[in-house]
């Protein structure tokens, strides 16, 4: 493990990059935005390449903010309709940064903040920060920790915890774009995807859920078979994982790229996965050059009593864990 200066923000704040290596996998993490800058893994022939989209300099992340490259997303991943929600009878207004809606917590959310980073053992980092009450319109002072760890088998685990001093909503995720043929190699829309998800959340033109969950049977959202393939139509949809919310990370599927043989497996405690094919990528990347598999609770859950709750209250601890595994076939 090592750290190095990666750059500085306009206010003079330093941004550092940390490197973790284990079992043939190399991961680089930035203190800015909790960004997963790069992930390097071998293909079936043992040739190593980066499979996460990102930039070599800090300016890239500051200039091309819309795609949220590799970032730690919060306080609320995905969209909240009308940029407002009501909790315990009190209405809370949020930033409108996606039309009339709030996306990924707003324009100055967790992905734009500098996190405190400390080593935790030889192969893990603990990122922490305190989000003050009212930040981006969300109630409650939130204390957050995120542990990024390379496990013994080279898998990457992301473990989040948070506590609050007042009722609030929390939904954290990581926004890495994966291209298993190699970052910058071209489109990832031909990747094969298998997910244990029999339902999805239909959305309106603003990507807000507009009805009850629906069956994937007979739709392009059916990735339950081994031959599922991402199509050129593009995706930005929440798949409802069959396992629901779990205390431990449970395997839910995999993505596979045929030419290199790389396989990305996913296990999570979360009930949903936003599959996003990067239709609005920037910074030298074309639409579809990477696929984000965002494990999370459902979009607009604070306004939907029929969705799994995202409410966190004093005395409770928010916990979420996702493990990305790297293999070949």
Short mmCIF file of N, CA and C in Angstrom, two decimals, residues 187-191 200 207 218-223 229-237 275-280 287-288 290-291:
data_model
loop_
_atom_site.label_atom_id
_atom_site.label_comp_id
_atom_site.label_asym_id
_atom_site.label_seq_id
_atom_site.Cartn_x
_atom_site.Cartn_y
_atom_site.Cartn_z
N UNK A 187 -16.83 0.22 -27.04
CA UNK A 187 -18.11 0.01 -26.38
C UNK A 187 -18.11 -1.23 -25.48
N UNK A 188 -18.88 -1.13 -24.40
CA UNK A 188 -19.08 -2.26 -23.50
C UNK A 188 -20.49 -2.82 -23.63
N UNK A 189 -21.25 -2.34 -24.60
CA UNK A 189 -22.64 -2.74 -24.71
C UNK A 189 -22.83 -4.18 -25.17
N UNK A 190 -21.76 -4.83 -25.62
CA UNK A 190 -21.87 -6.24 -25.98
C UNK A 190 -21.57 -7.18 -24.84
N UNK A 191 -21.22 -6.63 -23.66
CA UNK A 191 -20.95 -7.48 -22.50
C UNK A 191 -22.18 -8.34 -22.18
N UNK A 200 -38.33 -5.42 -12.17
CA UNK A 200 -37.64 -4.14 -12.31
C UNK A 200 -38.63 -3.03 -12.00
N UNK A 207 -36.96 9.20 -15.67
CA UNK A 207 -36.35 8.07 -14.96
C UNK A 207 -36.80 7.99 -13.50
N UNK A 218 -40.19 -11.46 -20.77
CA UNK A 218 -40.61 -10.92 -22.05
C UNK A 218 -40.13 -9.52 -22.35
N UNK A 219 -39.26 -8.95 -21.51
CA UNK A 219 -38.74 -7.60 -21.73
C UNK A 219 -37.23 -7.65 -21.94
N UNK A 220 -36.66 -6.54 -22.32
CA UNK A 220 -35.20 -6.48 -22.50
C UNK A 220 -34.45 -6.36 -21.17
N UNK A 221 -35.21 -6.38 -20.07
CA UNK A 221 -34.60 -6.31 -18.75
C UNK A 221 -34.44 -7.70 -18.13
N UNK A 222 -34.68 -8.73 -18.89
CA UNK A 222 -34.56 -10.10 -18.39
C UNK A 222 -33.13 -10.59 -18.59
N UNK A 223 -32.35 -10.53 -17.52
CA UNK A 223 -30.96 -10.98 -17.54
C UNK A 223 -30.77 -12.26 -16.72
N UNK A 229 -27.47 -10.34 -22.85
CA UNK A 229 -26.49 -9.42 -23.42
C UNK A 229 -27.04 -8.00 -23.37
N UNK A 230 -26.19 -7.05 -22.97
CA UNK A 230 -26.57 -5.64 -23.00
C UNK A 230 -26.71 -5.22 -24.45
N UNK A 231 -27.78 -4.51 -24.76
CA UNK A 231 -28.07 -4.13 -26.14
C UNK A 231 -27.70 -2.68 -26.39
N UNK A 232 -27.74 -2.29 -27.65
CA UNK A 232 -27.41 -0.93 -28.03
C UNK A 232 -28.45 0.09 -27.66
N UNK A 233 -29.62 -0.36 -27.15
CA UNK A 233 -30.67 0.58 -26.77
C UNK A 233 -30.31 1.42 -25.57
N UNK A 234 -29.41 0.91 -24.75
CA UNK A 234 -29.02 1.62 -23.55
C UNK A 234 -29.92 1.31 -22.37
N UNK A 235 -29.34 1.38 -21.17
CA UNK A 235 -30.08 1.08 -19.93
C UNK A 235 -29.74 2.12 -18.88
N UNK A 236 -30.73 2.50 -18.12
CA UNK A 236 -30.55 3.28 -16.89
C UNK A 236 -31.73 2.91 -16.00
N UNK A 237 -31.75 1.66 -15.55
CA UNK A 237 -32.92 1.08 -14.89
C UNK A 237 -32.52 0.29 -13.65
N UNK A 275 -28.60 -0.63 -13.46
CA UNK A 275 -27.76 -0.97 -14.60
C UNK A 275 -27.76 0.23 -15.54
N UNK A 276 -26.59 0.85 -15.68
CA UNK A 276 -26.49 2.07 -16.50
C UNK A 276 -25.37 1.89 -17.52
N UNK A 277 -25.72 2.00 -18.79
CA UNK A 277 -24.76 1.77 -19.86
C UNK A 277 -24.04 3.04 -20.31
N UNK A 278 -23.99 4.03 -19.45
CA UNK A 278 -23.18 5.21 -19.72
C UNK A 278 -23.58 5.96 -20.97
N UNK A 279 -24.87 6.24 -21.10
CA UNK A 279 -25.37 6.88 -22.32
C UNK A 279 -24.95 8.35 -22.43
N UNK A 280 -24.44 8.93 -21.34
CA UNK A 280 -24.05 10.34 -21.37
C UNK A 280 -22.62 10.52 -20.86
N UNK A 287 -20.66 7.28 -25.47
CA UNK A 287 -21.79 6.57 -24.85
C UNK A 287 -21.63 5.05 -25.01
N UNK A 288 -21.78 4.35 -23.90
CA UNK A 288 -21.67 2.90 -23.93
C UNK A 288 -20.29 2.35 -23.68
N UNK A 290 -18.69 2.20 -20.99
CA UNK A 290 -18.60 1.54 -19.69
C UNK A 290 -19.98 1.25 -19.15
N UNK A 291 -20.07 0.27 -18.27
CA UNK A 291 -21.33 -0.13 -17.66
C UNK A 291 -21.21 0.02 -16.15
#
